[in-house]
PDB file of C-alpha atoms in Angstrom:
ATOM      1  CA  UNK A   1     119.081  28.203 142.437  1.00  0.00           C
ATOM      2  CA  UNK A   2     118.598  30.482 145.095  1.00  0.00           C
ATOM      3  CA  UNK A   3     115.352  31.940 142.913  1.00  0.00           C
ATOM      4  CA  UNK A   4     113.983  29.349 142.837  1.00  0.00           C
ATOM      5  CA  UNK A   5     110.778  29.315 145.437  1.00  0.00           C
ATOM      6  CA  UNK A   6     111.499  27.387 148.813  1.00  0.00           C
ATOM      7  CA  UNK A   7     115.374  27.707 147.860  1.00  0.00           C
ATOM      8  CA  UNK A   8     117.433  29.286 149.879  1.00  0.00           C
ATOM      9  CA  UNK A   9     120.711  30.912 150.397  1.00  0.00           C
ATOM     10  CA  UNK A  10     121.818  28.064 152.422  1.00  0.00           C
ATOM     11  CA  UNK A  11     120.719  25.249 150.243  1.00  0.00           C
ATOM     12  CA  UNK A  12     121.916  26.535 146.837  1.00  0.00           C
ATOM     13  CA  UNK A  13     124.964  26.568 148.464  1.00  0.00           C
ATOM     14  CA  UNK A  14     125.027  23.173 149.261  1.00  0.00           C
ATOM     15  CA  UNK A  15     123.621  21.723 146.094  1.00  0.00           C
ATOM     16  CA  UNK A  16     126.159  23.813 144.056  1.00  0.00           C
ATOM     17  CA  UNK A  17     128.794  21.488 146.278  1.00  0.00           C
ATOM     18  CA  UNK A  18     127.487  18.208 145.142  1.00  0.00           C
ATOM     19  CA  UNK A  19     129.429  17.795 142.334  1.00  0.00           C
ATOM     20  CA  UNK A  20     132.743  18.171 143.867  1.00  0.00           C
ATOM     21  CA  UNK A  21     131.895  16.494 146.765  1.00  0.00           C
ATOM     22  CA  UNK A  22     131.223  13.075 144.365  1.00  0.00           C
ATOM     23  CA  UNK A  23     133.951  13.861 143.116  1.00  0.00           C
ATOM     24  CA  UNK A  24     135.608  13.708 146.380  1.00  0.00           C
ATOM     25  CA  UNK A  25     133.879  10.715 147.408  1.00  0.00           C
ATOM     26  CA  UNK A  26     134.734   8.546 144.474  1.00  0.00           C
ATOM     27  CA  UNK A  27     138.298   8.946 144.549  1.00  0.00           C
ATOM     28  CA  UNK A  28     138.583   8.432 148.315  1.00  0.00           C
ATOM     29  CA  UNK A  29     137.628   4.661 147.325  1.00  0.00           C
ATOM     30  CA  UNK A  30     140.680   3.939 145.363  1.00  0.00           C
ATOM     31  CA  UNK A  31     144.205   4.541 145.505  1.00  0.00           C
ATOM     32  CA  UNK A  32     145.310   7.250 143.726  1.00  0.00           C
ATOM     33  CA  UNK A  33     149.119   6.925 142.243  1.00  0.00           C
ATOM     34  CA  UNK A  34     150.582  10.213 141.375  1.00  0.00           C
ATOM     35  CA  UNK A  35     153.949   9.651 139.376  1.00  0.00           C
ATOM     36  CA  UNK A  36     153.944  11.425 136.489  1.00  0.00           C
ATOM     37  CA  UNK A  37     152.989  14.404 135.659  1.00  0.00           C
ATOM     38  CA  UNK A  38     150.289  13.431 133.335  1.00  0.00           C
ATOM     39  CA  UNK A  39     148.827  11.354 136.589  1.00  0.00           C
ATOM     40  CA  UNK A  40     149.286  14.605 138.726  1.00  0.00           C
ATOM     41  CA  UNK A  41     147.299  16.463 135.347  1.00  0.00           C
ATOM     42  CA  UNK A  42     144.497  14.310 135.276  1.00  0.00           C
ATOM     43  CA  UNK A  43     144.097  14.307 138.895  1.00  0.00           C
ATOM     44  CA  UNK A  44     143.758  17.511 139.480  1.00  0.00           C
ATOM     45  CA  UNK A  45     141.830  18.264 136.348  1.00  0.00           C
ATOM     46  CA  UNK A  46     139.220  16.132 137.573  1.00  0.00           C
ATOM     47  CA  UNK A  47     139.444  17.993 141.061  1.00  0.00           C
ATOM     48  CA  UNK A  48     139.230  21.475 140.356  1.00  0.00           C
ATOM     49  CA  UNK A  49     138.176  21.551 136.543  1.00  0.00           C
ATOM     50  CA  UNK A  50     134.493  22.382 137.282  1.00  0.00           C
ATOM     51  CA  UNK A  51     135.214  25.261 140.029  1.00  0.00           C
ATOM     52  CA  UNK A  52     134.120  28.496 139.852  1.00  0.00           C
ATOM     53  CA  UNK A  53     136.533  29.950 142.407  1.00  0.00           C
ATOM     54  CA  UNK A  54     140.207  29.431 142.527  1.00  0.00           C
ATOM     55  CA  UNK A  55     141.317  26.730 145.271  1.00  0.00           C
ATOM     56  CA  UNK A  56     144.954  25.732 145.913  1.00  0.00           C
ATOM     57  CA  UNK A  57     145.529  22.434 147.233  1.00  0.00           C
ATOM     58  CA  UNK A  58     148.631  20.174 148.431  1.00  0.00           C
ATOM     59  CA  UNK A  59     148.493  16.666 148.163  1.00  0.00           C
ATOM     60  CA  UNK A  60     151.526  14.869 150.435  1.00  0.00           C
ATOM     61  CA  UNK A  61     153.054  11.665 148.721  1.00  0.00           C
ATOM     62  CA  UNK A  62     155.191   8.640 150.163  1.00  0.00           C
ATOM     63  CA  UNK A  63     158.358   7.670 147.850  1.00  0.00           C
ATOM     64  CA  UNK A  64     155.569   5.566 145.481  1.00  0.00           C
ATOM     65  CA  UNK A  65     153.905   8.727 144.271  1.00  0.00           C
ATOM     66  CA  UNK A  66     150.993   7.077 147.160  1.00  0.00           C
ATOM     67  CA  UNK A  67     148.618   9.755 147.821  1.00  0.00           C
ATOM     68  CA  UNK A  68     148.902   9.777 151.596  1.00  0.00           C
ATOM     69  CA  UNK A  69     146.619  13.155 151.999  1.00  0.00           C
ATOM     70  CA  UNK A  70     145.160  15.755 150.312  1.00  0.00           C
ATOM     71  CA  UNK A  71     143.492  19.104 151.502  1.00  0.00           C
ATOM     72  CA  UNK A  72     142.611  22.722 150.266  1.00  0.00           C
ATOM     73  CA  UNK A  73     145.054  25.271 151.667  1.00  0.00           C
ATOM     74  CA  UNK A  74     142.678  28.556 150.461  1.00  0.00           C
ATOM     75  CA  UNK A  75     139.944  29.130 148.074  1.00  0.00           C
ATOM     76  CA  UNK A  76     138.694  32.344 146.797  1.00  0.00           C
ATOM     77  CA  UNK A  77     141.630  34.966 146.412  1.00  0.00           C
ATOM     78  CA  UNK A  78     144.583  32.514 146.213  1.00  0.00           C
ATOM     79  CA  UNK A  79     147.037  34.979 145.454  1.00  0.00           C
ATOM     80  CA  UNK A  80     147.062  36.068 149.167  1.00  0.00           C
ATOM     81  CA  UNK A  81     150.504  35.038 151.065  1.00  0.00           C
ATOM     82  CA  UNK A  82     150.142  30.945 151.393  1.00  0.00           C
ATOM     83  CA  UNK A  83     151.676  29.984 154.617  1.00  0.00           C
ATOM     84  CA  UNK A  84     154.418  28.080 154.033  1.00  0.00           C
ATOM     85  CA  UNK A  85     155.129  26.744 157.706  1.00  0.00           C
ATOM     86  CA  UNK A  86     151.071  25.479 157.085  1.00  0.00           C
ATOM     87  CA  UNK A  87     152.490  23.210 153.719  1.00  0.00           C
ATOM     88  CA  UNK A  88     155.459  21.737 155.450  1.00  0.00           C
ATOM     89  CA  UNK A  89     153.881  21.232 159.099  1.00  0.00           C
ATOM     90  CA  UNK A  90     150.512  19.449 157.267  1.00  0.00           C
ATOM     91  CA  UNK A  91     153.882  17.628 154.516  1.00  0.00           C
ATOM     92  CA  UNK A  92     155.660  16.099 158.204  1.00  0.00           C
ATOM     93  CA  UNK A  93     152.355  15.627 159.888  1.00  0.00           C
ATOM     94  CA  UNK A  94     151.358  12.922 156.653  1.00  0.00           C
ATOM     95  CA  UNK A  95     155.010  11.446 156.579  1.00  0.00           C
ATOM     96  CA  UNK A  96     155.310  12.606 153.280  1.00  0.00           C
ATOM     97  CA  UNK A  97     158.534  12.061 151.183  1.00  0.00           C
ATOM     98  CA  UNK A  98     157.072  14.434 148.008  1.00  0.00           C
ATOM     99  CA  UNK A  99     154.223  17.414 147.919  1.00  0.00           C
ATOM    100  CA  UNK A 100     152.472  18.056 144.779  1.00  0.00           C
ATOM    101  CA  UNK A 101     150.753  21.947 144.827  1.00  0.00           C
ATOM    102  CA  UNK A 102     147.840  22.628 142.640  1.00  0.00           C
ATOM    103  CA  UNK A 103     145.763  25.626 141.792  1.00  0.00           C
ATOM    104  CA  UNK A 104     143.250  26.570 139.127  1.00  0.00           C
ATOM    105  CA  UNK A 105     142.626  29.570 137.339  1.00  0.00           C
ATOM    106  CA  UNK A 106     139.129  29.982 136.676  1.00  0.00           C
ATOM    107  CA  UNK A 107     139.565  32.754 133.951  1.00  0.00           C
ATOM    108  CA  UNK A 108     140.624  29.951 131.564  1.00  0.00           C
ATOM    109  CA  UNK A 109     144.650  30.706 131.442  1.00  0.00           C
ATOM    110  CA  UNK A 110     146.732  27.997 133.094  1.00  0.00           C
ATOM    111  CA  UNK A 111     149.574  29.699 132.512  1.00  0.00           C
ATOM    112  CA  UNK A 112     151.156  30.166 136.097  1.00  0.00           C
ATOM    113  CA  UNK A 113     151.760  33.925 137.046  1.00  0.00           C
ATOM    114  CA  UNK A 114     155.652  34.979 138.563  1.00  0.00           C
ATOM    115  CA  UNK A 115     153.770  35.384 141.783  1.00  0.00           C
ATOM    116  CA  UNK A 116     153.103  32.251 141.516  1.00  0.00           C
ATOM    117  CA  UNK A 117     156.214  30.753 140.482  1.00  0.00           C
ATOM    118  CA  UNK A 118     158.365  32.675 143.311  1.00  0.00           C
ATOM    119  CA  UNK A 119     155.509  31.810 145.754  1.00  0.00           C
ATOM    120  CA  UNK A 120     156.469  28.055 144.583  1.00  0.00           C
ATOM    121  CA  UNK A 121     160.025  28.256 144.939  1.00  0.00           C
ATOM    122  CA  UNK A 122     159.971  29.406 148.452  1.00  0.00           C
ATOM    123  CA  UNK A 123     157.895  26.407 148.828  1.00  0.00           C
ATOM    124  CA  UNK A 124     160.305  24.329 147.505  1.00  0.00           C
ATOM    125  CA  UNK A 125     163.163  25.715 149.472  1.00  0.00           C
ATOM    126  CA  UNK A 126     161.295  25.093 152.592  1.00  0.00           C
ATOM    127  CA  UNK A 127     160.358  21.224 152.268  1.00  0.00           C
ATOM    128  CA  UNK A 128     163.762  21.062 151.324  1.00  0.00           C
ATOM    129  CA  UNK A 129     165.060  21.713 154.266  1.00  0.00           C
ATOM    130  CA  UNK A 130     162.976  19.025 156.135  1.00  0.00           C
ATOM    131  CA  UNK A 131     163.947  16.161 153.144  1.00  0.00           C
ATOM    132  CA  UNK A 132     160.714  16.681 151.253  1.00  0.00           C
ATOM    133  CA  UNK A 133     160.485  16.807 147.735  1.00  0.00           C
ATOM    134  CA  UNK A 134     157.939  19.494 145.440  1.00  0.00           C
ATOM    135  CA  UNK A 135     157.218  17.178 142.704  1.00  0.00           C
ATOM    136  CA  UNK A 136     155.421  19.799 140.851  1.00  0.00           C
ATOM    137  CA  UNK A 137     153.053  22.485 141.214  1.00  0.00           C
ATOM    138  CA  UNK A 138     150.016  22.353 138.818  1.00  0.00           C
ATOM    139  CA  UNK A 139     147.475  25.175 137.341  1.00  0.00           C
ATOM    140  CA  UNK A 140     144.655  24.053 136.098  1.00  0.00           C
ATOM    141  CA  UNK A 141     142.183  26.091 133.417  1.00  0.00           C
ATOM    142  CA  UNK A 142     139.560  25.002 131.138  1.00  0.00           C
ATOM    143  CA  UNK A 143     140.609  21.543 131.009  1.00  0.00           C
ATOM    144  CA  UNK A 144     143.831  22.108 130.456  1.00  0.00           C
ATOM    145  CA  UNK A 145     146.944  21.851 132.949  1.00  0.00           C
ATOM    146  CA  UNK A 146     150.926  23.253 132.798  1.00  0.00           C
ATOM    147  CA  UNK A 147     153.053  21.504 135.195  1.00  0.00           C
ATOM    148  CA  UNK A 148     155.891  23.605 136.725  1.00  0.00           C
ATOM    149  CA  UNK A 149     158.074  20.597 136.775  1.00  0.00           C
ATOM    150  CA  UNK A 150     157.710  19.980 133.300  1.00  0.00           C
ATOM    151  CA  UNK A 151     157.782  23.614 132.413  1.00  0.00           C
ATOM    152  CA  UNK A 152     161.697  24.254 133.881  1.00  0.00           C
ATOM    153  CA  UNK A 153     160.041  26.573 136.270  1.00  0.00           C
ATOM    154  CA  UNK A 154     160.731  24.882 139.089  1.00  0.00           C
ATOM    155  CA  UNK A 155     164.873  24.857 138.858  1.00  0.00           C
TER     156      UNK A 155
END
């Protein structure tokens, strides 16, 4: 886009957003239910199917499967250290009773790396310790999802 005449750096950049950002806006208008792992799939297929650059999110749930918030945590080089005082301060801050992770690979592999299965597990360890529950931690490639929970990975 940016080639094109009268387009610039600025405003590629914020038409290449569009998408995600109806995304966005659409599913802020209904209550999203996340209590199985093929509604945790589907949801975060939708979210971060189309993206170009990796993005890890958390979404914090009440004891329904509720979404009560969602938000990116990084985007670009998501293997760097996640913070994981960051996940269970923003997990109390919403009330949450269970965190869902989620993270796409845009290479086209869902398959989650150790990294990011021991990065999980400390995670896990951590809400733990404040009553909070990982319900799952999903990657996300090419249309396809693995769920940790599912997997066994998360034991």
């Amino acid at each position: 886009l940016a080639c094109v005449s009268g387009v610039g750096q600025q405003a590629a950049l914020l038409l290449g957003m569009v998408p995600m950002l109806c995304r966005r806006a659409a599913q802020r208008g209904k209550e999203q239910i996340l209590n199985s792992v093929d509604a945790c799939g589907a949801y975060f297929t939708e979210l971060l199917g189309s993206s170009r650059r990796e993005m890890l999110w958390q979404v914090c749930l009440d004891g329904k499967g509720k979404v009560l918030s969602s938000r990116c945590l990084a985007e670009g080089d998501v293997s760097m250290a996640v913070s994981v005082r960051q996940v269970v301060e923003y997990a109390l801050r919403a009330g949450a009773v269970g965190v869902v992770l989620a993270h796409n690979h845009p290479s086209g592999v869902a398959l989650p790396s150790q990294e990011d299965i021991a990065t999980t597990r400390l995670i896990r360890d951590a809400l733990r310790t404040m009553n909070i529950q990982l319900v799952d931690h999903i990657v996300v490639a090419d249309g396809d999802y693995v769920s940790m929970a599912a997997s066994g990975m998360l034991i």
